[in-house]
XYZ file of C-alpha atoms in Angstrom:
424
model
C -41.477 -33.992 -13.306
C -44.541 -32.282 -11.896
C -47.746 -34.086 -12.842
C -50.318 -32.005 -14.657
C -53.023 -33.300 -12.319
C -56.774 -32.932 -12.745
C -57.754 -31.240 -15.961
C -59.565 -27.964 -16.369
C -62.919 -29.670 -16.919
C -62.621 -31.305 -13.496
C -61.957 -27.962 -11.881
C -64.867 -26.436 -13.765
C -67.063 -29.198 -12.432
C -65.902 -28.441 -8.895
C -66.808 -24.846 -9.386
C -70.139 -25.401 -11.122
C -72.576 -22.811 -10.015
C -69.893 -20.430 -8.813
C -69.633 -16.959 -10.128
C -66.822 -16.232 -12.520
C -64.101 -13.975 -11.256
C -64.492 -10.354 -12.091
C -61.139 -10.112 -13.699
C -60.240 -6.870 -15.310
C -58.773 -7.903 -18.606
C -55.946 -5.994 -20.168
C -56.379 -5.240 -23.818
C -53.236 -5.743 -25.870
C -51.431 -2.543 -26.695
C -48.781 -2.049 -29.314
C -46.520 0.245 -27.332
C -43.821 -2.350 -26.659
C -44.503 -2.411 -22.908
C -45.158 -5.696 -21.107
C -47.967 -5.312 -18.603
C -47.726 -7.821 -15.784
C -50.925 -8.637 -13.929
C -50.050 -9.288 -10.281
C -52.672 -10.384 -7.763
C -51.894 -9.743 -4.108
C -53.873 -9.938 -0.867
C -54.424 -7.999 2.318
C -51.951 -5.325 3.333
C -49.442 -6.618 0.792
C -51.781 -5.575 -2.023
C -52.227 -2.084 -0.641
C -48.527 -1.576 0.112
C -46.610 -3.338 -2.661
C -47.187 -0.415 -5.105
C -44.818 1.599 -2.879
C -41.854 -0.573 -3.888
C -42.734 -1.153 -7.537
C -41.560 2.190 -9.039
C -37.930 1.124 -8.554
C -38.623 -2.168 -10.347
C -40.230 -0.319 -13.253
C -37.314 2.135 -13.352
C -34.876 -0.781 -13.604
C -37.084 -2.502 -16.179
C -38.488 0.287 -18.380
C -40.262 -2.164 -20.670
C -42.393 -3.622 -17.873
C -45.399 -2.159 -16.063
C -46.953 -3.942 -13.091
C -50.707 -3.839 -12.582
C -51.616 -4.863 -9.021
C -55.074 -6.212 -8.294
C -56.067 -6.558 -4.652
C -57.948 -9.635 -3.432
C -59.400 -10.101 0.053
C -57.792 -13.058 1.821
C -61.234 -14.470 2.589
C -62.031 -14.880 -1.118
C -58.566 -15.288 -2.643
C -58.347 -19.093 -2.685
C -61.703 -19.540 -4.395
C -61.005 -16.726 -6.827
C -57.703 -18.295 -7.915
C -59.399 -21.637 -8.572
C -62.216 -19.939 -10.447
C -59.745 -17.937 -12.523
C -57.860 -21.131 -13.357
C -61.058 -22.770 -14.541
C -61.891 -19.691 -16.606
C -58.366 -19.273 -18.070
C -58.132 -15.848 -16.496
C -55.311 -16.223 -13.999
C -52.880 -13.290 -13.832
C -49.215 -13.570 -14.773
C -48.203 -14.054 -11.142
C -49.671 -13.796 -7.674
C -49.163 -14.074 -3.983
C -50.424 -17.367 -2.495
C -50.594 -18.870 0.959
C -47.923 -21.526 1.488
C -50.504 -24.225 2.070
C -52.038 -23.612 -1.369
C -48.870 -24.436 -3.309
C -49.435 -28.195 -3.464
C -53.040 -27.733 -4.600
C -52.128 -25.189 -7.295
C -49.377 -27.532 -8.458
C -51.715 -30.510 -8.536
C -54.092 -28.792 -10.950
C -51.203 -27.698 -13.166
C -51.717 -23.976 -12.647
C -48.207 -22.805 -11.766
C -44.846 -22.903 -13.492
C -41.931 -24.667 -11.773
C -39.065 -22.397 -10.850
C -36.662 -22.201 -13.823
C -32.997 -23.098 -13.367
C -32.066 -19.456 -13.939
C -33.870 -18.548 -10.691
C -32.374 -21.325 -8.564
C -30.228 -18.836 -6.619
C -33.477 -17.567 -5.043
C -33.503 -20.814 -3.058
C -30.469 -19.719 -1.046
C -30.582 -17.619 2.102
C -33.992 -19.072 3.062
C -35.401 -20.784 6.166
C -35.271 -24.520 5.300
C -38.752 -25.472 6.542
C -40.361 -22.543 4.719
C -38.536 -23.476 1.557
C -39.696 -27.063 1.925
C -43.342 -25.971 1.942
C -42.745 -24.518 -1.524
C -41.404 -27.745 -3.033
C -43.672 -30.367 -4.526
C -42.167 -33.703 -5.514
C -38.733 -32.180 -4.924
C -39.372 -29.398 -7.453
C -39.494 -25.774 -6.221
C -42.849 -24.397 -7.362
C -43.072 -21.124 -5.428
C -40.706 -18.543 -3.992
C -41.106 -17.494 -0.342
C -42.011 -13.777 -0.164
C -42.434 -13.296 3.568
C -42.486 -15.763 6.433
C -44.290 -16.277 9.688
C -44.911 -18.872 12.320
C -46.671 -18.985 15.651
C -45.044 -18.749 19.048
C -45.964 -17.632 22.539
C -46.909 -14.053 23.440
C -46.876 -13.733 27.218
C -47.333 -11.296 30.104
C -43.744 -10.845 31.277
C -44.876 -8.829 34.306
C -47.163 -11.591 35.602
C -44.571 -14.268 34.853
C -42.005 -12.360 36.923
C -44.462 -11.947 39.797
C -44.984 -15.701 39.640
C -41.239 -16.223 40.095
C -40.098 -16.923 36.527
C -37.648 -14.807 34.550
C -38.511 -16.460 31.236
C -40.914 -18.980 29.742
C -39.625 -22.491 30.633
C -38.871 -24.396 27.450
C -40.144 -27.847 28.459
C -43.780 -28.861 28.711
C -43.448 -29.794 32.400
C -41.678 -26.543 33.279
C -44.130 -24.476 31.244
C -47.121 -26.077 32.935
C -45.584 -25.365 36.362
C -45.199 -21.728 35.314
C -48.808 -21.649 34.077
C -50.110 -22.801 37.455
C -48.018 -20.115 39.171
C -49.219 -17.390 36.792
C -52.832 -18.453 37.238
C -52.462 -18.041 41.007
C -50.953 -14.581 40.523
C -53.677 -13.559 38.053
C -56.344 -14.370 40.638
C -59.718 -16.143 40.756
C -61.673 -16.368 37.536
C -58.571 -16.077 35.378
C -56.672 -18.693 33.403
C -53.103 -19.112 32.191
C -53.406 -19.704 28.442
C -55.955 -19.184 25.667
C -56.436 -22.198 23.386
C -59.631 -21.523 21.398
C -61.232 -24.904 20.824
C -62.232 -23.953 17.270
C -58.629 -23.251 16.175
C -56.367 -26.096 15.043
C -53.047 -24.247 15.085
C -52.286 -24.732 18.781
C -52.801 -28.512 18.813
C -50.980 -28.823 15.489
C -48.014 -27.017 17.057
C -47.954 -29.487 19.949
C -48.266 -32.351 17.464
C -45.223 -31.181 15.530
C -42.978 -31.750 18.558
C -42.802 -35.521 18.074
C -40.528 -37.578 15.880
C -43.317 -39.337 14.032
C -44.815 -37.832 10.877
C -48.474 -36.781 10.930
C -49.301 -38.806 7.804
C -47.860 -42.140 6.686
C -47.767 -44.488 3.706
C -46.746 -41.766 1.242
C -49.152 -39.340 2.868
C -52.140 -41.543 2.093
C -53.155 -42.321 5.684
C -53.275 -40.526 9.014
C -50.599 -41.225 11.604
C -52.253 -39.449 14.513
C -52.214 -42.623 16.633
C -48.439 -42.421 16.882
C -47.086 -42.232 20.456
C -45.824 -38.668 19.951
C -49.173 -37.305 18.708
C -51.057 -39.059 21.511
C -48.614 -37.358 23.913
C -49.513 -34.033 22.285
C -53.230 -34.770 22.736
C -52.637 -35.659 26.391
C -50.721 -32.436 27.027
C -53.350 -30.348 25.204
C -56.221 -31.983 27.133
C -54.424 -31.585 30.473
C -54.355 -27.797 30.061
C -58.155 -27.787 30.072
C -58.528 -30.529 32.706
C -56.261 -28.644 35.135
C -58.116 -25.370 34.667
C -55.262 -23.626 32.880
C -57.203 -22.934 29.660
C -60.850 -21.804 29.397
C -63.131 -24.140 27.460
C -64.043 -21.454 24.938
C -63.980 -20.777 21.228
C -62.481 -17.660 19.683
C -65.979 -16.245 19.143
C -66.553 -16.304 22.906
C -63.563 -14.019 23.522
C -64.937 -10.578 22.818
C -61.586 -8.797 22.682
C -58.253 -10.618 22.903
C -56.315 -7.471 23.830
C -58.651 -6.478 26.642
C -58.674 -9.988 28.097
C -54.879 -10.305 27.824
C -54.429 -6.959 29.512
C -56.733 -7.728 32.423
C -55.017 -11.089 33.013
C -57.812 -13.421 31.891
C -54.993 -15.335 30.174
C -51.246 -14.669 30.126
C -49.993 -16.937 27.311
C -51.302 -16.566 23.772
C -50.299 -18.326 20.539
C -49.999 -15.968 17.600
C -47.725 -14.749 14.828
C -45.820 -11.605 13.863
C -49.016 -9.978 12.580
C -50.033 -9.508 16.239
C -46.966 -7.483 17.259
C -48.398 -4.225 15.942
C -51.726 -4.795 17.677
C -50.051 -5.618 20.999
C -48.006 -2.438 20.733
C -50.941 -0.228 19.863
C -53.702 -1.685 21.999
C -52.014 -2.511 25.308
C -51.322 0.111 27.945
C -47.625 0.980 28.364
C -47.806 -0.352 31.916
C -48.681 -3.852 30.626
C -45.372 -5.598 29.986
C -45.309 -8.419 27.480
C -42.803 -10.337 25.347
C -42.550 -13.177 22.821
C -40.931 -16.574 23.418
C -40.302 -19.757 21.491
C -42.688 -22.696 21.740
C -41.801 -25.113 24.571
C -41.463 -28.780 23.637
C -41.582 -32.064 25.579
C -37.884 -31.875 26.478
C -36.718 -28.480 25.166
C -37.437 -25.746 22.607
C -40.097 -26.996 20.259
C -41.067 -26.764 16.610
C -43.903 -24.928 14.905
C -45.460 -24.867 11.462
C -43.858 -22.518 8.939
C -46.175 -20.015 7.327
C -46.205 -16.939 5.196
C -46.840 -16.100 1.597
C -45.101 -17.108 -1.585
C -44.942 -15.825 -5.133
C -45.970 -18.014 -8.055
C -45.795 -17.522 -11.813
C -48.696 -19.054 -13.704
C -48.086 -21.611 -16.391
C -50.297 -19.934 -18.982
C -48.618 -16.504 -18.679
C -47.074 -15.307 -21.968
C -44.712 -13.109 -19.892
C -42.696 -15.747 -18.042
C -39.375 -13.902 -18.236
C -40.833 -10.593 -17.051
C -42.789 -12.311 -14.261
C -39.656 -14.019 -12.952
C -37.858 -10.661 -13.035
C -40.495 -9.306 -10.675
C -40.206 -12.369 -8.411
C -36.428 -11.842 -8.299
C -36.828 -8.140 -7.455
C -39.324 -8.812 -4.649
C -36.966 -11.464 -3.266
C -33.935 -9.200 -2.982
C -32.914 -8.848 0.693
C -32.815 -5.044 0.486
C -36.305 -4.895 -1.010
C -37.615 -7.349 1.590
C -36.106 -5.257 4.403
C -37.836 -2.174 3.011
C -41.121 -4.047 2.670
C -40.763 -5.116 6.317
C -40.458 -1.458 7.330
C -43.704 -0.745 5.473
C -45.826 -3.776 6.392
C -44.129 -5.463 9.357
C -43.947 -8.733 7.397
C -40.919 -10.845 8.301
C -38.463 -11.215 5.393
C -38.093 -14.621 3.778
C -34.401 -14.044 3.003
C -32.420 -14.572 6.216
C -29.834 -11.915 5.367
C -32.600 -9.286 5.356
C -33.002 -9.919 9.096
C -29.767 -7.957 9.632
C -31.606 -4.734 8.755
C -31.890 -2.511 11.879
C -35.692 -2.431 11.785
C -35.737 -6.238 12.083
C -32.662 -7.023 14.180
C -33.369 -4.223 16.664
C -36.939 -5.240 17.473
C -37.011 -7.306 20.709
C -40.441 -8.760 19.906
C -39.196 -10.155 16.567
C -36.048 -11.802 17.954
C -37.826 -14.982 19.107
C -39.310 -15.511 15.649
C -35.929 -16.108 14.035
C -35.124 -18.967 16.411
C -38.639 -20.358 16.044
C -38.454 -20.268 12.238
C -35.126 -22.120 12.408
C -36.917 -24.907 14.345
C -40.017 -24.920 12.104
C -41.172 -28.183 10.527
C -43.068 -28.403 7.267
C -46.551 -29.905 7.454
C -47.667 -32.582 4.967
C -48.040 -31.202 1.450
C -51.281 -32.750 0.329
C -54.224 -30.720 -0.994
C -56.446 -32.311 1.649
C -54.337 -30.979 4.558
C -56.528 -28.047 5.575
C -59.580 -30.321 5.688
C -57.637 -32.884 7.727
C -56.593 -30.385 10.416
C -60.140 -29.024 10.498
C -61.398 -32.534 11.278
C -58.538 -32.962 13.768
C -59.721 -29.950 15.711
C -63.378 -31.016 15.662
C -62.349 -34.276 17.310
C -60.000 -32.468 19.718
C -62.817 -30.231 20.919
C -64.974 -33.280 21.595
C -61.996 -34.767 23.476
C -61.573 -31.810 25.824
C -65.347 -31.864 26.424
C -64.978 -35.464 27.627
C -66.303 -37.446 24.653
C -62.972 -39.087 23.788
C -59.831 -40.182 25.584
C -56.630 -39.000 23.845
C -56.076 -42.489 22.436
C -59.646 -42.748 21.142
C -59.438 -39.235 19.723
C -56.267 -40.152 17.837
C -57.986 -43.179 16.305
C -60.979 -41.040 15.290
C -58.708 -38.424 13.657
C -56.966 -41.204 11.741
C -60.320 -42.563 10.579
C -61.393 -39.147 9.304
C -58.014 -38.455 7.678
C -58.059 -41.820 5.918
C -61.479 -41.021 4.518
C -60.295 -37.650 3.183
C -57.221 -39.272 1.645
C -59.141 -42.062 -0.079
C -58.904 -40.442 -3.525
C -55.163 -39.827 -3.068
C -54.637 -43.535 -2.292
C -56.536 -44.450 -5.452
C -54.511 -41.991 -7.558
C -51.225 -43.362 -6.250
C -52.369 -46.904 -6.904
C -53.176 -45.826 -10.473
C -49.831 -44.044 -10.802
C -51.528 -40.651 -11.167
C -50.078 -38.900 -8.126
C -46.564 -38.500 -6.751
């Protein structure tokens, strides 16, 4: 059973002072047509109307009204709409929001009639959509981060491919740095971004949280090894000590050889294609691990149906339609988003793209991150400490202890709720 979690008054208190969402209400009409309100973000919002006419043709009693939200404001707007009882019937959400939206009781668990949507999915992505063993959201599209690299410089350095162990990769980085010349580095690891260190931290056997996700476990041997590897890339001059705001243009710097390895996701493929000169050769590769191909965090967007919606059946029909492999393959051709259903990867536009190929293997090795509402704040604190570490204020072991201390503080309320039997 999914706990109802904090009540609406608590959420209202959290949002006190915030502006109410400017939700365009839909006045009831007596024409027998169900009007589904669907909130979507970014390019999905602007492009999903292209695939909805077929859904409405197949379901003549349903009309879909899409409202676009900017990603930068979407999370807050969903919480505000929940507090104001103005959520839509369904929406797109980031995977990391699912546990939070479940905790406040906003979303409906997946009904048994939709359980077949759980097949043909990447396991780690699917796991991010379960809370307490109950599927709460349906993966819509998937992503993860891996390594974009200058294949021409790597070849000049004597390597045909990115070595898949940390030791081999670092050897290749030193060679590429020599080829790139003075003033250049091998890899860009912006010190204000947590994703790169988190990826290294996912390579170990030990979990990142312990004691039912109520305490940090960053002092485990495997995470300390990740901190040591991360720090060594700065200490050995392979990564510039810079934040993302200090890199004026990633594409220009990548092209001129300031760095040759870059962590990013499928959303960067289009930019690399469009912005780099044809003479600049590049490719994607899986994330190296301590002893072989490594893991990464699964990402993407999911679809949720809201608990208060009076149109549950119609909303789940739309979720089912958007989850069909053929529809996902078509949406990929429009947006470039990677399909959540594995069988959709057989479509020529996906299977024939050499830059996408590495993503399928990386998604198969993905590992779900802890599903606690505090997770984004924990990794933010993790990165603050990591930056101080690479600037010399902490040893890896001391940094791990400091991250644990900060994580434990953020998880204090969760410990109390579990002790009181109010959290799973």
